[in-house]
PDB file of C-alpha atoms and ligand atoms in Angstrom:
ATOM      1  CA  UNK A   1       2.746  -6.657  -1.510  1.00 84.00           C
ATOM      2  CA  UNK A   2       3.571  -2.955  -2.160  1.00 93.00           C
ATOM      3  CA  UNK A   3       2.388  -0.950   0.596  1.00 96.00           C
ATOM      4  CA  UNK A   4       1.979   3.393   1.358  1.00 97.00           C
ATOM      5  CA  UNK A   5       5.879   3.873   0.667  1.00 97.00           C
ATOM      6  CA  UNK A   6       6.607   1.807  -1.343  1.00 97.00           C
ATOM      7  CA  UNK A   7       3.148   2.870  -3.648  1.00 97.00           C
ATOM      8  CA  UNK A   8       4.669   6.823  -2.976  1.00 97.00           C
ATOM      9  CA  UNK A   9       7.973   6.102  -4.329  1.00 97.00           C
ATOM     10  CA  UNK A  10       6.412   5.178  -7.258  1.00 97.00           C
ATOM     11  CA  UNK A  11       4.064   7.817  -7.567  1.00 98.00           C
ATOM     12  CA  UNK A  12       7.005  10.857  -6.443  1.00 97.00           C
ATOM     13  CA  UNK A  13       9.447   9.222  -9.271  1.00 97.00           C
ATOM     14  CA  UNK A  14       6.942   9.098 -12.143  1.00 98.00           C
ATOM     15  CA  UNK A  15       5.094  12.040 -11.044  1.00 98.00           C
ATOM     16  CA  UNK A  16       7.783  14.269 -12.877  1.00 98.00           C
ATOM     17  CA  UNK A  17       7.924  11.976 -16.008  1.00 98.00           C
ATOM     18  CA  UNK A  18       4.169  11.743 -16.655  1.00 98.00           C
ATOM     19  CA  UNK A  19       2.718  15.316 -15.709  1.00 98.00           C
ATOM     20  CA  UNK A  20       1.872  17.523 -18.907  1.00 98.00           C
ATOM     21  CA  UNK A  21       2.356  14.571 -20.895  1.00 98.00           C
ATOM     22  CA  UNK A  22      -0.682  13.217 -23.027  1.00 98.00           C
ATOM     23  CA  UNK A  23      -1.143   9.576 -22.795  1.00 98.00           C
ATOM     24  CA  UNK A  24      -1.070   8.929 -26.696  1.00 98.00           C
ATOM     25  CA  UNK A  25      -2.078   5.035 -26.433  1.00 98.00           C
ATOM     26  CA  UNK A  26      -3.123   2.241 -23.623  1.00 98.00           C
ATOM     27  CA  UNK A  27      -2.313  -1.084 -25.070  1.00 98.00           C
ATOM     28  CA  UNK A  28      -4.187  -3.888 -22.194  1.00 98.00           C
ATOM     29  CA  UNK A  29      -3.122  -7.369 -23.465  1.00 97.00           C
ATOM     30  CA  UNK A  30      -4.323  -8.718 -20.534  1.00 98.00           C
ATOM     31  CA  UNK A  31      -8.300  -7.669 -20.160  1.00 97.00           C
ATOM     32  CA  UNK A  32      -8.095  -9.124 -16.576  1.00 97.00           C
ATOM     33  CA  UNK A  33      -6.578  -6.121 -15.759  1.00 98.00           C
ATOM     34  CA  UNK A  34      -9.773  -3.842 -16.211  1.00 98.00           C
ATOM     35  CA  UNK A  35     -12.550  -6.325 -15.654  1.00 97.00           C
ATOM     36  CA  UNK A  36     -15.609  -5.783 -15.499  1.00 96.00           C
ATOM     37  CA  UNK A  37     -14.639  -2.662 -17.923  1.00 97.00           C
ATOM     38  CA  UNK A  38     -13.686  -3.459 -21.614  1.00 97.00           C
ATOM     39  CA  UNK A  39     -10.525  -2.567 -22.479  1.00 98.00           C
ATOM     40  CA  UNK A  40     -11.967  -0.969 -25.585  1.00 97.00           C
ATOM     41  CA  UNK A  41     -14.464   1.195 -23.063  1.00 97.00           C
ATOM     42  CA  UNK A  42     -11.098   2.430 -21.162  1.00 98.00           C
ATOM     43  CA  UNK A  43      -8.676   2.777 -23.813  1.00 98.00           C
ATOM     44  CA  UNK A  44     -11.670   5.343 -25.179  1.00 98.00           C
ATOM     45  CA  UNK A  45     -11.818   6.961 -22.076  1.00 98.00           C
ATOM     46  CA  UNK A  46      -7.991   7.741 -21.675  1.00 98.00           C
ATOM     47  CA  UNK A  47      -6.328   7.864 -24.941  1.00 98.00           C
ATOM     48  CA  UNK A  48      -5.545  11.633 -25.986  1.00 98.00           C
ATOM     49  CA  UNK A  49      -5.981  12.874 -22.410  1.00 98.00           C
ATOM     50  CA  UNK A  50      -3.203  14.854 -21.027  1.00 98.00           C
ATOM     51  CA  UNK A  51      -1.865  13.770 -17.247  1.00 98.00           C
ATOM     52  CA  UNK A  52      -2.890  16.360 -15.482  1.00 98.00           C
ATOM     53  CA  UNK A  53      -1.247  14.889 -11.879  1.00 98.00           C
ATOM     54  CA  UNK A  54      -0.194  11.517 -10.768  1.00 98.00           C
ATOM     55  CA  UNK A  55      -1.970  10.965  -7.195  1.00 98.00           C
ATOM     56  CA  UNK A  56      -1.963   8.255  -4.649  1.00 98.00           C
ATOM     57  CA  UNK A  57      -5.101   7.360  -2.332  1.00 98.00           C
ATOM     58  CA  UNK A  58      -3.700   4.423   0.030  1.00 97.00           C
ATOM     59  CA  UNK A  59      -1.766   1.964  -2.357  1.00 97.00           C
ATOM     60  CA  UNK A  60      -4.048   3.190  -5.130  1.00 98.00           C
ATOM     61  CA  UNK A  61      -2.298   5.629  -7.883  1.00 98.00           C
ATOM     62  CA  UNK A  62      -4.353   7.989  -9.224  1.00 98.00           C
ATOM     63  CA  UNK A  63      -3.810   9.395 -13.083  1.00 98.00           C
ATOM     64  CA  UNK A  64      -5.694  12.528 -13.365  1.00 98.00           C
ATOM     65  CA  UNK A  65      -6.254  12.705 -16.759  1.00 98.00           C
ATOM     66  CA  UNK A  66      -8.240  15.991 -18.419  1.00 98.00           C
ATOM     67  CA  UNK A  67     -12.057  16.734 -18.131  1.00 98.00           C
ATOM     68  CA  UNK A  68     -11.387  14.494 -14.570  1.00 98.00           C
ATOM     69  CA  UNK A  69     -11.124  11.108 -16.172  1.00 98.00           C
ATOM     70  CA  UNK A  70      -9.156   9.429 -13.490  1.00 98.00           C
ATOM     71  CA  UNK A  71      -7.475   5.909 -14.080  1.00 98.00           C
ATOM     72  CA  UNK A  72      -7.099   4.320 -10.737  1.00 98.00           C
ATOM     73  CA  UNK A  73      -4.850   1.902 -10.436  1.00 98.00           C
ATOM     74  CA  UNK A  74      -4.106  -0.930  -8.025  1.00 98.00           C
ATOM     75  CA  UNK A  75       0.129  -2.834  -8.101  1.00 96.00           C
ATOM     76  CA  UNK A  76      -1.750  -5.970  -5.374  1.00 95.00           C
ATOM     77  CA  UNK A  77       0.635  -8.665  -5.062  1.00 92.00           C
ATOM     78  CA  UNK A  78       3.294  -8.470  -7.755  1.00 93.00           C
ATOM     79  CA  UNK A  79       2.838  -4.965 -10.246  1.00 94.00           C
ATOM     80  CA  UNK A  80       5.408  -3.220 -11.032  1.00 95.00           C
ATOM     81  CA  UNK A  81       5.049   0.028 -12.893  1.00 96.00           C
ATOM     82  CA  UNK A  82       8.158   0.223 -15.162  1.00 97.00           C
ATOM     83  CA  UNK A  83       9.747   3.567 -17.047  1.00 97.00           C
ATOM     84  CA  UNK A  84      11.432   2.127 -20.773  1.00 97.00           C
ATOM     85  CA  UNK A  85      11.453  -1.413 -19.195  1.00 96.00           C
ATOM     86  CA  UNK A  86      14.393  -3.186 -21.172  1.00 93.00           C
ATOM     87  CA  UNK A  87      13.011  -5.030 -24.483  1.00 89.00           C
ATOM     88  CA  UNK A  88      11.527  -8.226 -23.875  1.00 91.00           C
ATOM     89  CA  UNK A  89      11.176  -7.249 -20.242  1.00 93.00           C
ATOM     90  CA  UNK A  90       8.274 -10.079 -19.009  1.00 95.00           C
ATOM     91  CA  UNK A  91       4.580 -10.096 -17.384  1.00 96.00           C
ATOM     92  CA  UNK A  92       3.560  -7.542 -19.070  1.00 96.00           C
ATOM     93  CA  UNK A  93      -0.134  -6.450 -18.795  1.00 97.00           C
ATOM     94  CA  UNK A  94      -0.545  -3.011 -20.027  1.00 98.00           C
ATOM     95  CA  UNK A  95       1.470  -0.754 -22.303  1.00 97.00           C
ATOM     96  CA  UNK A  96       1.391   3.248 -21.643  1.00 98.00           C
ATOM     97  CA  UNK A  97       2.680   5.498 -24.853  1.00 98.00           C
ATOM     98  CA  UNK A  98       3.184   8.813 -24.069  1.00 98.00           C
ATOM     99  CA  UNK A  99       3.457  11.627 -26.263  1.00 98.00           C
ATOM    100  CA  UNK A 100       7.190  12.394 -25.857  1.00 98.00           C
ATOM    101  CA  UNK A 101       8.079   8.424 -27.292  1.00 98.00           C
ATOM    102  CA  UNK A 102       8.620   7.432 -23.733  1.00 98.00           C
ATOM    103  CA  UNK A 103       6.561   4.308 -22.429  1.00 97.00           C
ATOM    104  CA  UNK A 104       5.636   2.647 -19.250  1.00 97.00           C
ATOM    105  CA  UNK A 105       5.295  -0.958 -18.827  1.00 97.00           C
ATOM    106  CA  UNK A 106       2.391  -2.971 -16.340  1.00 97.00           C
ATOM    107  CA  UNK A 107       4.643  -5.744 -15.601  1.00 96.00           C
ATOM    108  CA  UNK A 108       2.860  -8.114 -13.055  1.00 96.00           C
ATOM    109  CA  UNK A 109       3.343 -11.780 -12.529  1.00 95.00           C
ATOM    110  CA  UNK A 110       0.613 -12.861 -10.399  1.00 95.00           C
ATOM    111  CA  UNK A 111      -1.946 -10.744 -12.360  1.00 96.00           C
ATOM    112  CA  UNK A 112      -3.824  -9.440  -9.907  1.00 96.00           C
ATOM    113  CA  UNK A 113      -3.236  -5.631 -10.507  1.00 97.00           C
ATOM    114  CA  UNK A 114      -6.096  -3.842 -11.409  1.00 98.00           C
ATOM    115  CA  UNK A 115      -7.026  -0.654 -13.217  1.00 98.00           C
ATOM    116  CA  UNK A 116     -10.540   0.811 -13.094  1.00 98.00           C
ATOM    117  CA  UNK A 117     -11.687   4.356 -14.297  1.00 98.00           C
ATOM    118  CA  UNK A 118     -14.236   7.124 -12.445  1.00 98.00           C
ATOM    119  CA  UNK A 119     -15.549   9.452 -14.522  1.00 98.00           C
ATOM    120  CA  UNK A 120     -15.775  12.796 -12.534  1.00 98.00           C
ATOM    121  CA  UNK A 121     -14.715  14.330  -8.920  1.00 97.00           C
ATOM    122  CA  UNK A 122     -17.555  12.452  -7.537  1.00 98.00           C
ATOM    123  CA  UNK A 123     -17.188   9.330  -8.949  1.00 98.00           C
ATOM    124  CA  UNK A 124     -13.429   9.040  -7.949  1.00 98.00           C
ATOM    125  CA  UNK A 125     -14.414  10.265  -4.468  1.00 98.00           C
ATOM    126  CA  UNK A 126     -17.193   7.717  -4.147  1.00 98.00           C
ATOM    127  CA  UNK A 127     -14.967   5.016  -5.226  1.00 98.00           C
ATOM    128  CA  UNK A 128     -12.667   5.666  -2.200  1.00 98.00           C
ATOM    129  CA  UNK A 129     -15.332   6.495   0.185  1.00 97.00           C
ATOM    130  CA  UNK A 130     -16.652   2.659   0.774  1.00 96.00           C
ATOM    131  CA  UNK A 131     -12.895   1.308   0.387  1.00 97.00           C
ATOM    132  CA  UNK A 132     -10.353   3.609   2.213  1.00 98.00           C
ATOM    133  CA  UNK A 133     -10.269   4.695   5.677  1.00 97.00           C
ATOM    134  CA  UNK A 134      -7.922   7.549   7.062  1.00 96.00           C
ATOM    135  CA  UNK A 135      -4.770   8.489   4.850  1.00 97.00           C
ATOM    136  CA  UNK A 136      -1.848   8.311   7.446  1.00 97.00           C
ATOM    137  CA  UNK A 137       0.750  10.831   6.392  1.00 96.00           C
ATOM    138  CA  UNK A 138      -2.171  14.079   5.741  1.00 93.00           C
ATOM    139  CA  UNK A 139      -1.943  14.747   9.699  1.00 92.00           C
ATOM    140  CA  UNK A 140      -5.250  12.596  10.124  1.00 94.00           C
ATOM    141  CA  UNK A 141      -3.946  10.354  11.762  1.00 97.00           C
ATOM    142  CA  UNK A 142      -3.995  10.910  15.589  1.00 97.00           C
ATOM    143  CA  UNK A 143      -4.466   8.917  18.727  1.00 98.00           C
ATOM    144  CA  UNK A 144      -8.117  10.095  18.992  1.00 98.00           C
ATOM    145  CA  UNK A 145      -9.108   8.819  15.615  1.00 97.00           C
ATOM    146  CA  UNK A 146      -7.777   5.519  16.381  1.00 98.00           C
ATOM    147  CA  UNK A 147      -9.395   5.158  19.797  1.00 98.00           C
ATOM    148  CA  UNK A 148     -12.824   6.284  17.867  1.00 98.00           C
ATOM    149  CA  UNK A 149     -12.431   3.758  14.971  1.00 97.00           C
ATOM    150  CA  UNK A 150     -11.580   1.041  17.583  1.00 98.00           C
ATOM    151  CA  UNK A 151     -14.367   1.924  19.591  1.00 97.00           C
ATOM    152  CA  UNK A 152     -15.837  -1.596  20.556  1.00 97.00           C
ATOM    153  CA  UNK A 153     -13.890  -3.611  18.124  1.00 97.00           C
ATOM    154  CA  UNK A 154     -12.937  -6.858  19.308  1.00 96.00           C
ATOM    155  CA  UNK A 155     -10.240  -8.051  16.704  1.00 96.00           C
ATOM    156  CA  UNK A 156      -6.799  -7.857  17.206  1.00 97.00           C
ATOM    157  CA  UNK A 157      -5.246  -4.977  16.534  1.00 98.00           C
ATOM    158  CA  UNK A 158      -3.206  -5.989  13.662  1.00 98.00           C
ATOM    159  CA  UNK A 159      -6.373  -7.228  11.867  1.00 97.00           C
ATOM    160  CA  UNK A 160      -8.039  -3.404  12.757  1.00 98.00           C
ATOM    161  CA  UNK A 161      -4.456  -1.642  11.091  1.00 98.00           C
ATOM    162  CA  UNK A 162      -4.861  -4.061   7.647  1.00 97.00           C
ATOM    163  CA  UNK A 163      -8.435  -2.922   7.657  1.00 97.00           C
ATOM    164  CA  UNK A 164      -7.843  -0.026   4.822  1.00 97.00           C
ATOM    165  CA  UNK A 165     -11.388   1.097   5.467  1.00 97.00           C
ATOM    166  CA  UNK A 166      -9.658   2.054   8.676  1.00 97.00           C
ATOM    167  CA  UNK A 167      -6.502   3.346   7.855  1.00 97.00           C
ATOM    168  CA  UNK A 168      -5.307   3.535   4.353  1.00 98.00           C
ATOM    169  CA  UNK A 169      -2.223   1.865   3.017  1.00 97.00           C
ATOM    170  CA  UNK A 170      -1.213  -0.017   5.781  1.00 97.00           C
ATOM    171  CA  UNK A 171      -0.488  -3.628   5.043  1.00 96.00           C
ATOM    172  CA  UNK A 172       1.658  -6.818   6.558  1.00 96.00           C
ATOM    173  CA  UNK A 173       5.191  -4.988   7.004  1.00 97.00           C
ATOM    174  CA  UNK A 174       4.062  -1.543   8.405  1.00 98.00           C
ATOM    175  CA  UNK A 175       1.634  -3.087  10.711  1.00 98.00           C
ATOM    176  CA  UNK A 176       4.430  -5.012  11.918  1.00 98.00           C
ATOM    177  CA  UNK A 177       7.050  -2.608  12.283  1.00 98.00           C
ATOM    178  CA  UNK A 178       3.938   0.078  14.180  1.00 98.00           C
ATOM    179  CA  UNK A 179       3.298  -2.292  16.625  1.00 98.00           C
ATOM    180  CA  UNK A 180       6.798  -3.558  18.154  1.00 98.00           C
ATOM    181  CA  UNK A 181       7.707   0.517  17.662  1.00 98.00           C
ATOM    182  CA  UNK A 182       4.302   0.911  20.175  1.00 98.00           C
ATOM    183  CA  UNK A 183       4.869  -1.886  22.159  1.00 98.00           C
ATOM    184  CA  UNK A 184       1.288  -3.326  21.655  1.00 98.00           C
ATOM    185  CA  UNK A 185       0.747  -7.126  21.122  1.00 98.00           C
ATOM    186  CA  UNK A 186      -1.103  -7.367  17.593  1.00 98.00           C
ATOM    187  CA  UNK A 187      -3.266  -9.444  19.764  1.00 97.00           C
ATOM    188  CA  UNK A 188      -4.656  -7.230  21.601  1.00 97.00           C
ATOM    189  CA  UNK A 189      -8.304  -6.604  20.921  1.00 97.00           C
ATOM    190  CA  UNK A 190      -8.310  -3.038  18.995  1.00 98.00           C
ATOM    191  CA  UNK A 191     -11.130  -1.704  21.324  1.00 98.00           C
ATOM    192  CA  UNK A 192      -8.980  -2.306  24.071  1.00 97.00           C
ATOM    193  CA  UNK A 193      -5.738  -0.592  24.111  1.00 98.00           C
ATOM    194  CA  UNK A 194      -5.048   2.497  26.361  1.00 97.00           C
ATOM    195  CA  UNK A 195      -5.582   5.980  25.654  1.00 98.00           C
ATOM    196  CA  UNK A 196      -1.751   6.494  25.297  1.00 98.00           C
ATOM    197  CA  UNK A 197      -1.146   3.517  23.291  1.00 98.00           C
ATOM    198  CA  UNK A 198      -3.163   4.851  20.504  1.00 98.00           C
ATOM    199  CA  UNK A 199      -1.490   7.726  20.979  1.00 98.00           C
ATOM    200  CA  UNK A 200       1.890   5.595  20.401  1.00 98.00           C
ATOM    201  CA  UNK A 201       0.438   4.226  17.759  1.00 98.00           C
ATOM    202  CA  UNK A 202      -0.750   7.153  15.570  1.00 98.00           C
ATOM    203  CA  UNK A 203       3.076   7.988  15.964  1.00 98.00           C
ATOM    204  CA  UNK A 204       4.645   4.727  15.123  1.00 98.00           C
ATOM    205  CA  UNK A 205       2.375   4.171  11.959  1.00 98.00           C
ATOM    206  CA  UNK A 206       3.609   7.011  10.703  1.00 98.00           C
ATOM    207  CA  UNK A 207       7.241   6.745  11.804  1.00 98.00           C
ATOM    208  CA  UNK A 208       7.026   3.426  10.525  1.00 98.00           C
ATOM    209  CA  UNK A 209       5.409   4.755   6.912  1.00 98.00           C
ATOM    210  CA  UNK A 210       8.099   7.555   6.867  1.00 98.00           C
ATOM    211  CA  UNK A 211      10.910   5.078   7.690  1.00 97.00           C
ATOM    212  CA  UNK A 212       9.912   2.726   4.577  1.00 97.00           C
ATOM    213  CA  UNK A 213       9.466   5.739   2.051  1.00 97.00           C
ATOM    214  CA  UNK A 214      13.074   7.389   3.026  1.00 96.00           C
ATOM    215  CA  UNK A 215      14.141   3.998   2.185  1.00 96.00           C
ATOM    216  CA  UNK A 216      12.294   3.880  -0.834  1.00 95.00           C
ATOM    217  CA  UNK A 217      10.416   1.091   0.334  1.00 96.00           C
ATOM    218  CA  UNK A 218      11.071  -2.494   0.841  1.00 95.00           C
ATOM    219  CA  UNK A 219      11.320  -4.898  -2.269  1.00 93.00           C
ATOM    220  CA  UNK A 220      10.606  -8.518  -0.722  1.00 87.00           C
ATOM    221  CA  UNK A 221       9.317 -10.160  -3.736  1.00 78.00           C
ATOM    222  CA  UNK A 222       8.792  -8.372  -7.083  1.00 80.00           C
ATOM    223  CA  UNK A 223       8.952  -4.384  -5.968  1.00 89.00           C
ATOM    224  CA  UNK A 224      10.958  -2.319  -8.258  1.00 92.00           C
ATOM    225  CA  UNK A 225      11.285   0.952  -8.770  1.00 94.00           C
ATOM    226  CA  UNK A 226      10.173   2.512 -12.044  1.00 93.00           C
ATOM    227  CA  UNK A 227      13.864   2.798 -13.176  1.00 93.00           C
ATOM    228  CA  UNK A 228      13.831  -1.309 -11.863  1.00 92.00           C
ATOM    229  CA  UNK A 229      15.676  -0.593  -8.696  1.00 93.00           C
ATOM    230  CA  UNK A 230      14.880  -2.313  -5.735  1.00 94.00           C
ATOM    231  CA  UNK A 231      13.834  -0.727  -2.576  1.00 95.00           C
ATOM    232  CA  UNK A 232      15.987  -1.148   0.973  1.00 95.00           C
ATOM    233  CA  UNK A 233      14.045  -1.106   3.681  1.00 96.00           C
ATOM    234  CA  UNK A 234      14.001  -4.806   4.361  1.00 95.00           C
ATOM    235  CA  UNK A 235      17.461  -4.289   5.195  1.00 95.00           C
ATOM    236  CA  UNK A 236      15.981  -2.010   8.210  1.00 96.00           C
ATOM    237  CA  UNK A 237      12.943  -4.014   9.296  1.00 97.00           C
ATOM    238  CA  UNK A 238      13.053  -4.343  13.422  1.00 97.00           C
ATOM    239  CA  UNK A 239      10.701  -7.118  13.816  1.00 98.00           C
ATOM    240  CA  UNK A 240       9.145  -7.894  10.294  1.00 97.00           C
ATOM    241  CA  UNK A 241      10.627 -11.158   8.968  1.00 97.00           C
ATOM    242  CA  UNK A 242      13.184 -11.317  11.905  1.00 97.00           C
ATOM    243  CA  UNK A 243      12.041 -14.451  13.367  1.00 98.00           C
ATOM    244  CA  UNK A 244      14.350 -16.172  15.321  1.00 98.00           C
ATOM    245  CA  UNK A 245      16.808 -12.791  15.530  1.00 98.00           C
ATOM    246  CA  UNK A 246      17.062 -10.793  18.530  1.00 98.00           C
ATOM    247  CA  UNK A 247      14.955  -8.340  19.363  1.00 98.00           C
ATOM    248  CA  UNK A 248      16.565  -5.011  18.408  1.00 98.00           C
ATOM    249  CA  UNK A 249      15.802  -3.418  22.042  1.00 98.00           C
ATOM    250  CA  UNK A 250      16.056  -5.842  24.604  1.00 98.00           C
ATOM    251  CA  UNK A 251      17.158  -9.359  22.832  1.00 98.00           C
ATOM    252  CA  UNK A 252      14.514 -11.308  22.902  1.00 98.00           C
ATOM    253  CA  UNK A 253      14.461 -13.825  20.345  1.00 98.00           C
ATOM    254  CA  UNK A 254      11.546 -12.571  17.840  1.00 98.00           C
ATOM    255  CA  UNK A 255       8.554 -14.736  16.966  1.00 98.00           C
ATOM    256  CA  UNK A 256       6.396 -15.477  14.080  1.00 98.00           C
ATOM    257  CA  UNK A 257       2.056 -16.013  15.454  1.00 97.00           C
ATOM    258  CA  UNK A 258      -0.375 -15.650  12.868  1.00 96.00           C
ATOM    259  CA  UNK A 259      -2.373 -13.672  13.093  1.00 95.00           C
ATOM    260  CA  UNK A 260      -5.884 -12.922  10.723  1.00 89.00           C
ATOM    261  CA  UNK A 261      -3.874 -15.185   8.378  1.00 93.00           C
ATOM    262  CA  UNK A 262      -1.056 -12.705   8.462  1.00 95.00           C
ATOM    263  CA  UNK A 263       2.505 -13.805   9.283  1.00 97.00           C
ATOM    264  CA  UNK A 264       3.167 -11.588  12.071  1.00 98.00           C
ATOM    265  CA  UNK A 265       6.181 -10.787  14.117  1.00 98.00           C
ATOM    266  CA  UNK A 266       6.650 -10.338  17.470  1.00 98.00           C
ATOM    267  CA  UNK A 267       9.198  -9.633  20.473  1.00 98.00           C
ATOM    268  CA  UNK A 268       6.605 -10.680  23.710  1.00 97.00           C
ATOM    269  CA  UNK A 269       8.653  -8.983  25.804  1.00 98.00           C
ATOM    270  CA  UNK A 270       8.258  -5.482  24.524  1.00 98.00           C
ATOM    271  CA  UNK A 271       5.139  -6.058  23.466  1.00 98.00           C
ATOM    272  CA  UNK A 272       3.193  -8.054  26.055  1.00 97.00           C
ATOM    273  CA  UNK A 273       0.891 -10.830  24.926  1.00 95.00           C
ATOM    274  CA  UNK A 274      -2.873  -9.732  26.632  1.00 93.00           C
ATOM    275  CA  UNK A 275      -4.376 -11.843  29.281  1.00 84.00           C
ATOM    276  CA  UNK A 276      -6.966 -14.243  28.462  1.00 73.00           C
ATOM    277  CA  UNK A 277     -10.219 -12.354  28.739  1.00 62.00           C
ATOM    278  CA  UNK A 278     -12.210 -13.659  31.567  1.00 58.00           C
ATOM    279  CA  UNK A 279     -15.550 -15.774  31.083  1.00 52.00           C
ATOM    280  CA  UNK A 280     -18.057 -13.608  31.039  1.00 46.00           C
TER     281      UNK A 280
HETATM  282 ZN1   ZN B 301      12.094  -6.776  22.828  1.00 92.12          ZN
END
């Protein structure tokens, strides 16, 4: 599932291509994609509106259209958000004409991508106040914050990071990747780490994020680019996917737990598995 970086890269390549344009016609031939809405209801809202900026709220993208319409939009498991997609391209959900003859193309297998619409500042801001935590790359993200959102929190740690209420756009592959870089078991209960492992861990999120979105993110199943490229940073993953491998710092061999349904990677000797918590 496209995650932060790999949400960005889409977001800092069409941001140039959509910005000042007006958004002549939204074509939805699949109405799952705006349920409850009507497509009818949002094609009114956003047809003739200019793009006044292309955002990005956790792995939401944001088009800010004029008189703040804002059509918030969600890739899930398999959306891709193609530029002049080849004809015939498939999975296509939604259709984006722009006023310069250029188009963009919802292309999403699974069909679970979503697109919803707030009318107003307040509206979009109340949409991500109840479903996004923290955004990790605006400097908000520090060891203090963490220790204070853990506060008393007893799931593991890697359930607490997935948690976008938490911290936004974190998901399987980053979470991964934050830990080993920390050295924390995803185990761990979230309320318990040490003062300087949140510390570590405000660090590695972000080196983690930052990593992924120089790579222009990592394309596992169905994540393209808008120009249909693939991203590379499964190619750099340390732990992610590496069962079996050797750890990349001290050998050894990686494992895959489970963890909050998650397929989760580990190397238990850099990051030590906690001890059993005593009965109380
Ligand atoms: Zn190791």
């Amino acid at each position: 599932m496209p995650e932060l970086p790999e949400v960005e890269t889409i977001r800092r390549q069409l941001a140039p291509l959509l910005e000042g344009r007006v958004l002549e016609r939204l074509e939805i031939s699949d109405p799952r994609w705006c349920l409850p809405l009507d497509p009818g209801a949002v094609r009114d809202a956003v047809e003739g509106r200019r793009i006044e900026r292309l955002d990005r709220r956790g792995k939401y993208l944001i088009w800010e259209l004029t008189d703040e319409v804002f059509l918030i939009g969600h890739l899930r498991m398999t959306g891709t958000l193609l530029y002049d997609p080849p004809a015939g391209t498939p999975y296509e959900r939604v259709r984006f004409a722009l006023d310069d003859g250029h188009e963009l193309r919802f292309c999403d297998p699974r069909r679970f991508g979503t697109g919803e619409l707030a009318i107003g500042g307040e509206a979009r801001d109340a949409f991500f106040a109840t479903r996004l935590g923290i955004e990790p790359l605006d400097g908000a993200l520090t060891g203090a914050a963490l220790r204070e959102l853990a506060r008393g929190r007893r799931a593991p740690v890697k359930a607490f990071l997935l948690d976008q209420r938490r911290v936004a756009g974190v998901g399987n592959i980053y979470a991964d990747e934050a830990l080993f870089r920390a050295q924390v078991h995803p185990l761990r209960e979230a309320g318990s780490l040490k003062r300087a492992q949140y510390e570590a861990l405000a660090v590695t999120v972000r080196e983690a994020l930052t990593a992924g979105l120089a790579a222009g993110g990592a394309t596992i199943d169905d994540f393209r680019h808008a120009d249909g490229v693939y991203g590379s940073f499964q190619h750099e993953f340390l732990v992610h996917r590496r069962e079996g491998d050797p750890c990349p710092v001290c050998g050894t061999t990686i494992r895959k737990l489970v963890v909050g349904g998650r397929g989760t990677y580990v190397c238990e000797r850099c990051q030590p598995r906690p001890r059993r918590r005593r009965a109380a």
